[in-house]
XYZ file of C-alpha atoms in Angstrom:
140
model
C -35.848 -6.300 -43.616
C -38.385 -7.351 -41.082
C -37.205 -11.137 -39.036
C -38.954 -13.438 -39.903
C -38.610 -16.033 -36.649
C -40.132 -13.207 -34.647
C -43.133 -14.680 -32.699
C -45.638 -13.216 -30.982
C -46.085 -14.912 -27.094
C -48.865 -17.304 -26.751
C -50.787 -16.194 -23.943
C -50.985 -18.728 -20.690
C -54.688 -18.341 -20.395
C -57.368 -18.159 -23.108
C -60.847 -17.096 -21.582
C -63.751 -19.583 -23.728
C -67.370 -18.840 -23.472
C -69.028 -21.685 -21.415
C -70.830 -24.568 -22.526
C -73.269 -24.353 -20.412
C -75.034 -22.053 -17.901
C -74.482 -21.633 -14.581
C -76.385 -23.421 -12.103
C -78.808 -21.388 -9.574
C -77.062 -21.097 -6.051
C -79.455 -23.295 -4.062
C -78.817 -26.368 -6.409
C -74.752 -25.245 -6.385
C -75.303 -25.237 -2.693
C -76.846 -28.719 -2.395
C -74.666 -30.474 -5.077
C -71.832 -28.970 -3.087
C -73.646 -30.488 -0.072
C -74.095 -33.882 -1.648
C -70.646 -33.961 -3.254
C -69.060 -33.490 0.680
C -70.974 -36.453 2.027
C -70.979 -38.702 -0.779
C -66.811 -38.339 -0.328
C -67.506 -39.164 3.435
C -69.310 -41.712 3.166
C -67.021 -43.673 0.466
C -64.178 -42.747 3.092
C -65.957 -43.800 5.819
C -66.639 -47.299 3.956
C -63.541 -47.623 3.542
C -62.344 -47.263 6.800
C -64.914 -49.854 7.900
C -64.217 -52.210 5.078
C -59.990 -52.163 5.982
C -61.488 -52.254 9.781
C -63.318 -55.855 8.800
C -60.342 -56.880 7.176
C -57.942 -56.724 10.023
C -60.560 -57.766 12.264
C -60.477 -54.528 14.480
C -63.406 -53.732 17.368
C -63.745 -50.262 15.191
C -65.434 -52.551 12.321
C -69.335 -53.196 13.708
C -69.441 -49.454 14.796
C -68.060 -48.421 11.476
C -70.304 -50.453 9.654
C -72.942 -49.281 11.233
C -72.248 -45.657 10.332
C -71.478 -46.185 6.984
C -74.941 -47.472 6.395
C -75.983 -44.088 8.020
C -73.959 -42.387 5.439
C -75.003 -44.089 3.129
C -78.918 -43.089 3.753
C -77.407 -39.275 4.164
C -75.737 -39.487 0.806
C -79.104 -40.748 -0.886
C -80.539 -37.879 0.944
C -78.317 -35.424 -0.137
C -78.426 -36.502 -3.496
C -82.699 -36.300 -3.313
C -82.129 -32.749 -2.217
C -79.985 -32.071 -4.914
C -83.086 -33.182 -7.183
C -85.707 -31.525 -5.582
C -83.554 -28.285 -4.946
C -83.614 -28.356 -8.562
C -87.271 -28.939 -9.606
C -88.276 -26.152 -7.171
C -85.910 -23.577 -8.740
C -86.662 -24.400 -11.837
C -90.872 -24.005 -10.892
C -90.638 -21.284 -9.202
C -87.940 -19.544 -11.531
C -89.330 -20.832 -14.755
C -87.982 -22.885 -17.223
C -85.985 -21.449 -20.075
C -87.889 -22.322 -23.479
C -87.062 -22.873 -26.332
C -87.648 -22.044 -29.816
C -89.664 -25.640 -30.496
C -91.416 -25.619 -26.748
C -94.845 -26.784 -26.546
C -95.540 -24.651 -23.928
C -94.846 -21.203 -26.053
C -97.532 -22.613 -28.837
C -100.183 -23.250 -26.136
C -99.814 -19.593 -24.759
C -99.622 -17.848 -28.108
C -102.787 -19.776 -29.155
C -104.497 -18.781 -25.980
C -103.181 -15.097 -26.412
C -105.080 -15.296 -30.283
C -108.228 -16.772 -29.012
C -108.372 -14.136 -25.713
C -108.120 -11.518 -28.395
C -110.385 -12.868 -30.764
C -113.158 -13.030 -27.476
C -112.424 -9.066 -27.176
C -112.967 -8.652 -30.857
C -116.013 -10.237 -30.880
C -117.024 -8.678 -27.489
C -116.035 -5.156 -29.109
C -117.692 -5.820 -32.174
C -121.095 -6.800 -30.757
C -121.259 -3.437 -27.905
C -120.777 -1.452 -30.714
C -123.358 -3.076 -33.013
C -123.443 -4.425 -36.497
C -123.373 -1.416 -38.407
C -120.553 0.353 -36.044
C -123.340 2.494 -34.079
C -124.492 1.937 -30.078
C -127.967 0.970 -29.801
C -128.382 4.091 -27.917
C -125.897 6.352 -28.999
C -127.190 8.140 -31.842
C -124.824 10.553 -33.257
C -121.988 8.527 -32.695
C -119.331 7.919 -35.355
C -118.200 4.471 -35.959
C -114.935 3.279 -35.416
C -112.645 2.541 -38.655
């Protein structure tokens, strides 16, 4: 008679398929980038806020670097953005199913091969035959 309180171990880690995909490493690079400074520069405003507070010769000099942070963070950030747009330009975009940009290529593959058709159809002639190729066969 088999137990029936046996149970089977729940594993510690389960692996689950990610939500998303994973960014390209220039933009993980520069989001890493930004993410360092931006922490910086809230520590560093800190310190320079706490510095005012207790009225210490360390607060103008602070201050005055955690404006500069503050114009490298917003920097950082920008790269961050533009990092991205490049990739994603020079990389390509991944479509999808509804994207206007698929239509607009498939109709200009249809009309490129309707121009060949009709550039085909008028070398060979109107009755299949070269002007001057007598003895030809047509094409079927």
């Amino acid at each position: 008679m088999p137990v029936r309180d046996a149970r089977v171990p729940r594993q510690l880690w389960v692996e689950e398929p990610a939500v998303r995909r994973r960014m390209p490493d220039p933009v993980r690079t520069a989001a890493v980038r930004a993410v360092m400074i931006v922490s910086l520069t809230l520590i560093q405003a800190m310190v320079a806020f706490l510095c005012t507070l207790t009225g210490s010769l360390l607060a103008f000099p602070m201050v005055l670097g955690g404006v500069a942070g503050t114009v490298g963070a917003t920097w950082a950030v920008l790269d961050v953005w533009v990092t991205r747009q490049v990739w994603n330009q020079r990389h390509g975009v991944v479509s999808v199913p509804s994207s206007t940009a698929r239509l607009i290529r498939r109709e200009r593959r249809r009309s490129r091969r309707a121009e060949r058709r009709a550039a085909r159809d008028d070398a060979a002639g109107i009755n299949g035959h070269a002007a001057g190729g007598g003895g030809r066969l047509s094409r079927v």
